[in-house]
PDB file of C-alpha atoms in Angstrom:
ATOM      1  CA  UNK A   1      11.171 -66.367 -22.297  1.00  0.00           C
ATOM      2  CA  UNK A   2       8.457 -64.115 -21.876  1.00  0.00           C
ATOM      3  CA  UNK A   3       7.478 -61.509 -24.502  1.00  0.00           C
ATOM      4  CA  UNK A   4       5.738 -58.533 -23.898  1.00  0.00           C
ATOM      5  CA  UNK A   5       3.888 -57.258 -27.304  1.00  0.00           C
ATOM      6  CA  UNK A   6       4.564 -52.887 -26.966  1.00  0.00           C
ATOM      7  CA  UNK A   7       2.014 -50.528 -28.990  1.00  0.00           C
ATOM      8  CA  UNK A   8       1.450 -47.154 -29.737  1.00  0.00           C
ATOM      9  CA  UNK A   9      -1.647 -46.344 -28.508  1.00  0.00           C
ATOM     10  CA  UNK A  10      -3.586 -45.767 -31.930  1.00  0.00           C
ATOM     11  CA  UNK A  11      -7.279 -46.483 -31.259  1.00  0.00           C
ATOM     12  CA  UNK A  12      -9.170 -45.738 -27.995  1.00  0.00           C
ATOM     13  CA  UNK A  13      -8.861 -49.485 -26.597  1.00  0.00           C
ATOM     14  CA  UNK A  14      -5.390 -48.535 -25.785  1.00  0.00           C
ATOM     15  CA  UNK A  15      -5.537 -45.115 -25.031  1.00  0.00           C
ATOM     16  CA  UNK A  16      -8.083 -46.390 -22.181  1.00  0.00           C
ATOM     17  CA  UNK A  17      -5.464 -49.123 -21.407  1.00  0.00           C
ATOM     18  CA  UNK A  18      -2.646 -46.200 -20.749  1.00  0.00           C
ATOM     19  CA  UNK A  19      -5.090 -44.356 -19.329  1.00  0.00           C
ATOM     20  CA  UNK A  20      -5.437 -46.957 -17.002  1.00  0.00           C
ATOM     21  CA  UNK A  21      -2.017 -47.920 -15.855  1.00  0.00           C
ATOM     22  CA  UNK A  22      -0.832 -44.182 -15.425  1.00  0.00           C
ATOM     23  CA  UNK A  23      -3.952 -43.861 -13.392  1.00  0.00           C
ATOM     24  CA  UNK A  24      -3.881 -46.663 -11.412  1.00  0.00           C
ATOM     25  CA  UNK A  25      -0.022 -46.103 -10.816  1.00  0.00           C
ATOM     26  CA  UNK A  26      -0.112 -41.959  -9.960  1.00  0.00           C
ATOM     27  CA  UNK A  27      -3.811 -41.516  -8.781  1.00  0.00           C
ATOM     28  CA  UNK A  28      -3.025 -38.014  -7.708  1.00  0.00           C
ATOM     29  CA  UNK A  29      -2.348 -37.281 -11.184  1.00  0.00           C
ATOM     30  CA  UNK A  30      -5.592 -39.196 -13.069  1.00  0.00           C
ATOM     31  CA  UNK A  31      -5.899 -38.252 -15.972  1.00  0.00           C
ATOM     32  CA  UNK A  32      -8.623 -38.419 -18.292  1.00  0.00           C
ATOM     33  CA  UNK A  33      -9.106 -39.721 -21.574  1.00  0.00           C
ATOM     34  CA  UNK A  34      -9.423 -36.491 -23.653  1.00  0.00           C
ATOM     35  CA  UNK A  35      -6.173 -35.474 -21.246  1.00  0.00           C
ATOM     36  CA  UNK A  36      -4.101 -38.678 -22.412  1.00  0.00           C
ATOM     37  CA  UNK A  37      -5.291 -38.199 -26.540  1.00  0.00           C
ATOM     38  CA  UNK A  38      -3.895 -34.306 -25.691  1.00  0.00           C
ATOM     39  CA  UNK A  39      -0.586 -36.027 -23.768  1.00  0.00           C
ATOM     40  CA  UNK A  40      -0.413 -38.535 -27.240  1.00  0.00           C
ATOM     41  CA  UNK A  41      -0.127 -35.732 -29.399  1.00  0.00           C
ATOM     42  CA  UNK A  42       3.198 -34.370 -27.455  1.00  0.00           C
ATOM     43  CA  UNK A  43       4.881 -37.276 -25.901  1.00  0.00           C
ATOM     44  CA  UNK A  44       5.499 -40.985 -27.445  1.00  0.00           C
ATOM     45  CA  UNK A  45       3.163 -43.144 -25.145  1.00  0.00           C
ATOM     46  CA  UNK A  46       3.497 -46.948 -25.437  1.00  0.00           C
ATOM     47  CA  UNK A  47       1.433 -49.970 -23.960  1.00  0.00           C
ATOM     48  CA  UNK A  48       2.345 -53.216 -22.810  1.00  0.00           C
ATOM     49  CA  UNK A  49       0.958 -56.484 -23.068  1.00  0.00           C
ATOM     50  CA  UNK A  50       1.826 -60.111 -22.098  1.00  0.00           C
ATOM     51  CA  UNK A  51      -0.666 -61.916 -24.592  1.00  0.00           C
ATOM     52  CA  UNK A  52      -4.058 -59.920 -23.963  1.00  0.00           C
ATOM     53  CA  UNK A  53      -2.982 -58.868 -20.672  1.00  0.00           C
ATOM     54  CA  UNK A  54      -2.375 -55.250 -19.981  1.00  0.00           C
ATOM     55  CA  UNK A  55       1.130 -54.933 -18.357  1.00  0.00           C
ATOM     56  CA  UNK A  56       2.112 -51.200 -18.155  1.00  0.00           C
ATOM     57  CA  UNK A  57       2.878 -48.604 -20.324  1.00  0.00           C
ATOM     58  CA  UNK A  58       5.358 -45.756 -20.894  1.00  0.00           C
ATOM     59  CA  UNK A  59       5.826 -41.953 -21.913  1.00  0.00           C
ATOM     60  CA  UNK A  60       8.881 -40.545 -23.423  1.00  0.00           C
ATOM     61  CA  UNK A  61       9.017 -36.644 -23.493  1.00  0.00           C
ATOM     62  CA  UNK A  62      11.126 -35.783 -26.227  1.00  0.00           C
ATOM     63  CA  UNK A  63      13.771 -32.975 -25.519  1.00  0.00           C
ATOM     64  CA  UNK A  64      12.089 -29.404 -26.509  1.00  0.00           C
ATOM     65  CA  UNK A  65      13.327 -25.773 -27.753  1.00  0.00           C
ATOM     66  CA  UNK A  66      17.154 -25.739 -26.836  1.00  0.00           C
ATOM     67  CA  UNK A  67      17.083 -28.536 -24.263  1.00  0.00           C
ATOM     68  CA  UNK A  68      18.522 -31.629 -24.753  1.00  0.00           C
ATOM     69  CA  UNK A  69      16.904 -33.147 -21.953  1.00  0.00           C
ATOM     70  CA  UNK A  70      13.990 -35.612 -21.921  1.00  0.00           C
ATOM     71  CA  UNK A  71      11.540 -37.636 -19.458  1.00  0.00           C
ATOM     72  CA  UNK A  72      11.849 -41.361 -19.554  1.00  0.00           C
ATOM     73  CA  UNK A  73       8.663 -42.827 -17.509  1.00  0.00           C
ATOM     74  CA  UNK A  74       7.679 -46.788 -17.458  1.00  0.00           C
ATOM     75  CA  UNK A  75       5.337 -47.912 -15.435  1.00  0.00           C
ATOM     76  CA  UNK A  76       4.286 -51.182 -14.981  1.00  0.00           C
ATOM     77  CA  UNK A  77       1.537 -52.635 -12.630  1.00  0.00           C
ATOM     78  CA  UNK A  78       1.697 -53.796  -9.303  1.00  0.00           C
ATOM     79  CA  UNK A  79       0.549 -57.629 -10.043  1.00  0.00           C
ATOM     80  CA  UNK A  80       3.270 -57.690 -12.818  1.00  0.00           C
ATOM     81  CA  UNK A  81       6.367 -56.397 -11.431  1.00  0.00           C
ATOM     82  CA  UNK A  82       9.710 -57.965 -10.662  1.00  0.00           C
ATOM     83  CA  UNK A  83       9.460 -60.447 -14.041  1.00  0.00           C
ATOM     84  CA  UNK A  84      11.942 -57.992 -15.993  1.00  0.00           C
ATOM     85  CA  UNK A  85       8.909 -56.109 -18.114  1.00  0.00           C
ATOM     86  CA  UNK A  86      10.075 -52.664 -15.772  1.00  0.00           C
ATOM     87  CA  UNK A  87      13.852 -53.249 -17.389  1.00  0.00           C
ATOM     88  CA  UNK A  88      12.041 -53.776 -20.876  1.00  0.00           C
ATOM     89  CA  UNK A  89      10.233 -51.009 -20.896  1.00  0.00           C
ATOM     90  CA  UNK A  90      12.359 -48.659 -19.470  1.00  0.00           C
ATOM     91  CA  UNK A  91      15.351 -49.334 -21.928  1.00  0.00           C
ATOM     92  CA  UNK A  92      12.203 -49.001 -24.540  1.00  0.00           C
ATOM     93  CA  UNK A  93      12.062 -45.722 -23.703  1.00  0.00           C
ATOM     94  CA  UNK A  94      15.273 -44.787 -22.884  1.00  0.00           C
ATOM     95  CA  UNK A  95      16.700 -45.807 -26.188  1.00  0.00           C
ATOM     96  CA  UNK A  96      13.660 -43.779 -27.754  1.00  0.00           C
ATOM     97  CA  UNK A  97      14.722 -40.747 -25.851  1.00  0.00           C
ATOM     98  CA  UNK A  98      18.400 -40.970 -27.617  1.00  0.00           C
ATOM     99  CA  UNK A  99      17.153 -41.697 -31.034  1.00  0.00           C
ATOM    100  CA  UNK A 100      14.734 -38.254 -30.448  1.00  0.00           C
ATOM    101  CA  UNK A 101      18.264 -36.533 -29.554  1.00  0.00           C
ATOM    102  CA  UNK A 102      18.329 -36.771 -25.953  1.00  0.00           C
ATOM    103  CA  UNK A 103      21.745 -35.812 -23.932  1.00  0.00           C
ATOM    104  CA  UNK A 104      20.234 -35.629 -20.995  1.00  0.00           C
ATOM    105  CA  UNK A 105      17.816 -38.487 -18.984  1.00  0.00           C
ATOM    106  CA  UNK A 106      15.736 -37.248 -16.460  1.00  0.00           C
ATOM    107  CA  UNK A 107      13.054 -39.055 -14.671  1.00  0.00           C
ATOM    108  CA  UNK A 108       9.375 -38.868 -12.406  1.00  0.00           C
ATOM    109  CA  UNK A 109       8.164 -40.628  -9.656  1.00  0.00           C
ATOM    110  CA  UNK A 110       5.310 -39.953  -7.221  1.00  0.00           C
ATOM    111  CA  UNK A 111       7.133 -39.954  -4.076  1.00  0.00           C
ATOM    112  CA  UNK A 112       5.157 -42.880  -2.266  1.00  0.00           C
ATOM    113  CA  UNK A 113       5.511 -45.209  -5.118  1.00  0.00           C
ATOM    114  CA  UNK A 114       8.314 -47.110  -3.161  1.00  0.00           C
ATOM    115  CA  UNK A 115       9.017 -49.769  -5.696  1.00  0.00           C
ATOM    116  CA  UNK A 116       9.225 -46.883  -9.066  1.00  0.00           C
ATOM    117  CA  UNK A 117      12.073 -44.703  -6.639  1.00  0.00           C
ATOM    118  CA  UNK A 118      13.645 -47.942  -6.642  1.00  0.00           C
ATOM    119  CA  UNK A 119      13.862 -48.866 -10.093  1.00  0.00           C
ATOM    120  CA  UNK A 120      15.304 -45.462 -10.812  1.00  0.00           C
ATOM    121  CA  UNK A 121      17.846 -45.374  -8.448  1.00  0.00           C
ATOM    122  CA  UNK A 122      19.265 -48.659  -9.083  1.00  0.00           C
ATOM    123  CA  UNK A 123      19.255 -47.849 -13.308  1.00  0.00           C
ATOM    124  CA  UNK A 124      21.781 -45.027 -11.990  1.00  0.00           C
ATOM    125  CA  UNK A 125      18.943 -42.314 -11.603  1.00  0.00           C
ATOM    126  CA  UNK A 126      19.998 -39.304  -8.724  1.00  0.00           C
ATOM    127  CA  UNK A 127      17.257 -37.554  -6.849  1.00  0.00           C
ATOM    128  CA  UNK A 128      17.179 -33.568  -8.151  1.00  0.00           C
ATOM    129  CA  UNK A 129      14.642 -32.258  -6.219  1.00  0.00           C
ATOM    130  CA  UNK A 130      11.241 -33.305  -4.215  1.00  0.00           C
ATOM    131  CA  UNK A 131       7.887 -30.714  -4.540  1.00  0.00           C
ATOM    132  CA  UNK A 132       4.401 -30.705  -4.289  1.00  0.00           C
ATOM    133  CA  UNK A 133       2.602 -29.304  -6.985  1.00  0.00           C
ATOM    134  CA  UNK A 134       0.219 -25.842  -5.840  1.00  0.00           C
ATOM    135  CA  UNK A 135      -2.362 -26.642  -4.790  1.00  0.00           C
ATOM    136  CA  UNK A 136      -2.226 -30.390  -4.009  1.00  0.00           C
ATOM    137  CA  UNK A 137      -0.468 -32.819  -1.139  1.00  0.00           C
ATOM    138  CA  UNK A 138       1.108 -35.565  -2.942  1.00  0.00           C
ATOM    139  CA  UNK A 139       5.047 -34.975  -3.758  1.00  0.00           C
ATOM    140  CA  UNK A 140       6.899 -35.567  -6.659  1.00  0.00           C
ATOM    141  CA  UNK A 141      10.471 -36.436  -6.590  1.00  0.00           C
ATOM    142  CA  UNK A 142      12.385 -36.108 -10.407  1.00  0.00           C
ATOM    143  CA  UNK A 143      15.402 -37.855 -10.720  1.00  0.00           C
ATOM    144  CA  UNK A 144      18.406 -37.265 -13.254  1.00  0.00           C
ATOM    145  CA  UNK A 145      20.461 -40.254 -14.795  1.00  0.00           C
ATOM    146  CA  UNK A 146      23.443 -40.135 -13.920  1.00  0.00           C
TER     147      UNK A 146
END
């Protein structure tokens, strides 16, 4: 059995690391590092690691004002998927979402990335609506758990 070690990102080693992943996963959204610290401070983020190895990470937007809604995200890299650390991660973050009070699941996923739409739509995720941002080309598709 394989164990993936899941962290907080508290130091700037694995706020790069997060960094990283999201990047590498949604280029069209890159973010950078003083943009993830800002993210930290509103969202749980989490890292994943098999031994040293950076695996993927996660972001769980808690449900704000009078919404009970929140965004459950895992992403995991390319090189590592289909080895079960997706299904980790996502009911990581999905069981975070419910302890923050969350009624409502509801999901992102850059439209290209094949193997995320997927992932979501076989954990019972529904598509909700497809855009593209102003100002940019890439579309979004957010999905709702059904």
């Amino acid at each position: 059995m394989t164990i993936l070690r899941i962290e907080a990102p508290d130091d700037e080693t694995r706020l790069a690391d997060w960094q990283h992943v999201h990047n590498v996963i949604v280029p069209p959204a890159a973010m950078s590092l003083d943009e993830v610290r800002e993210r930290a401070r509103r969202n749980r983020l989490e890292v994943a690691y098999l031994g040293d190895v950076l695996v993927g990470c996660t972001t769980v937007r808690p449900p704000a004002g009078d919404s009970a809604t929140a965004t459950v995200i895992a992403r995991v890299l390319a090189g590592h998927r289909g080895r079960g650390f997706g299904e980790e991660l996502y009911a990581r973050g999905l069981e975070q979402a419910r302890t923050l009070g969350a009624e409502v699941i509801e999901t992102v996923v850059l439209a290209a990335n094949e193997d995320g739409l997927r992932f979501a739509r076989r954990h019972g995720f529904a598509e909700v609506e497809r855009y593209v941002l102003p100002g940019e080309t890439a579309e979004w598709v957010d999905l709702r758990l059904g």
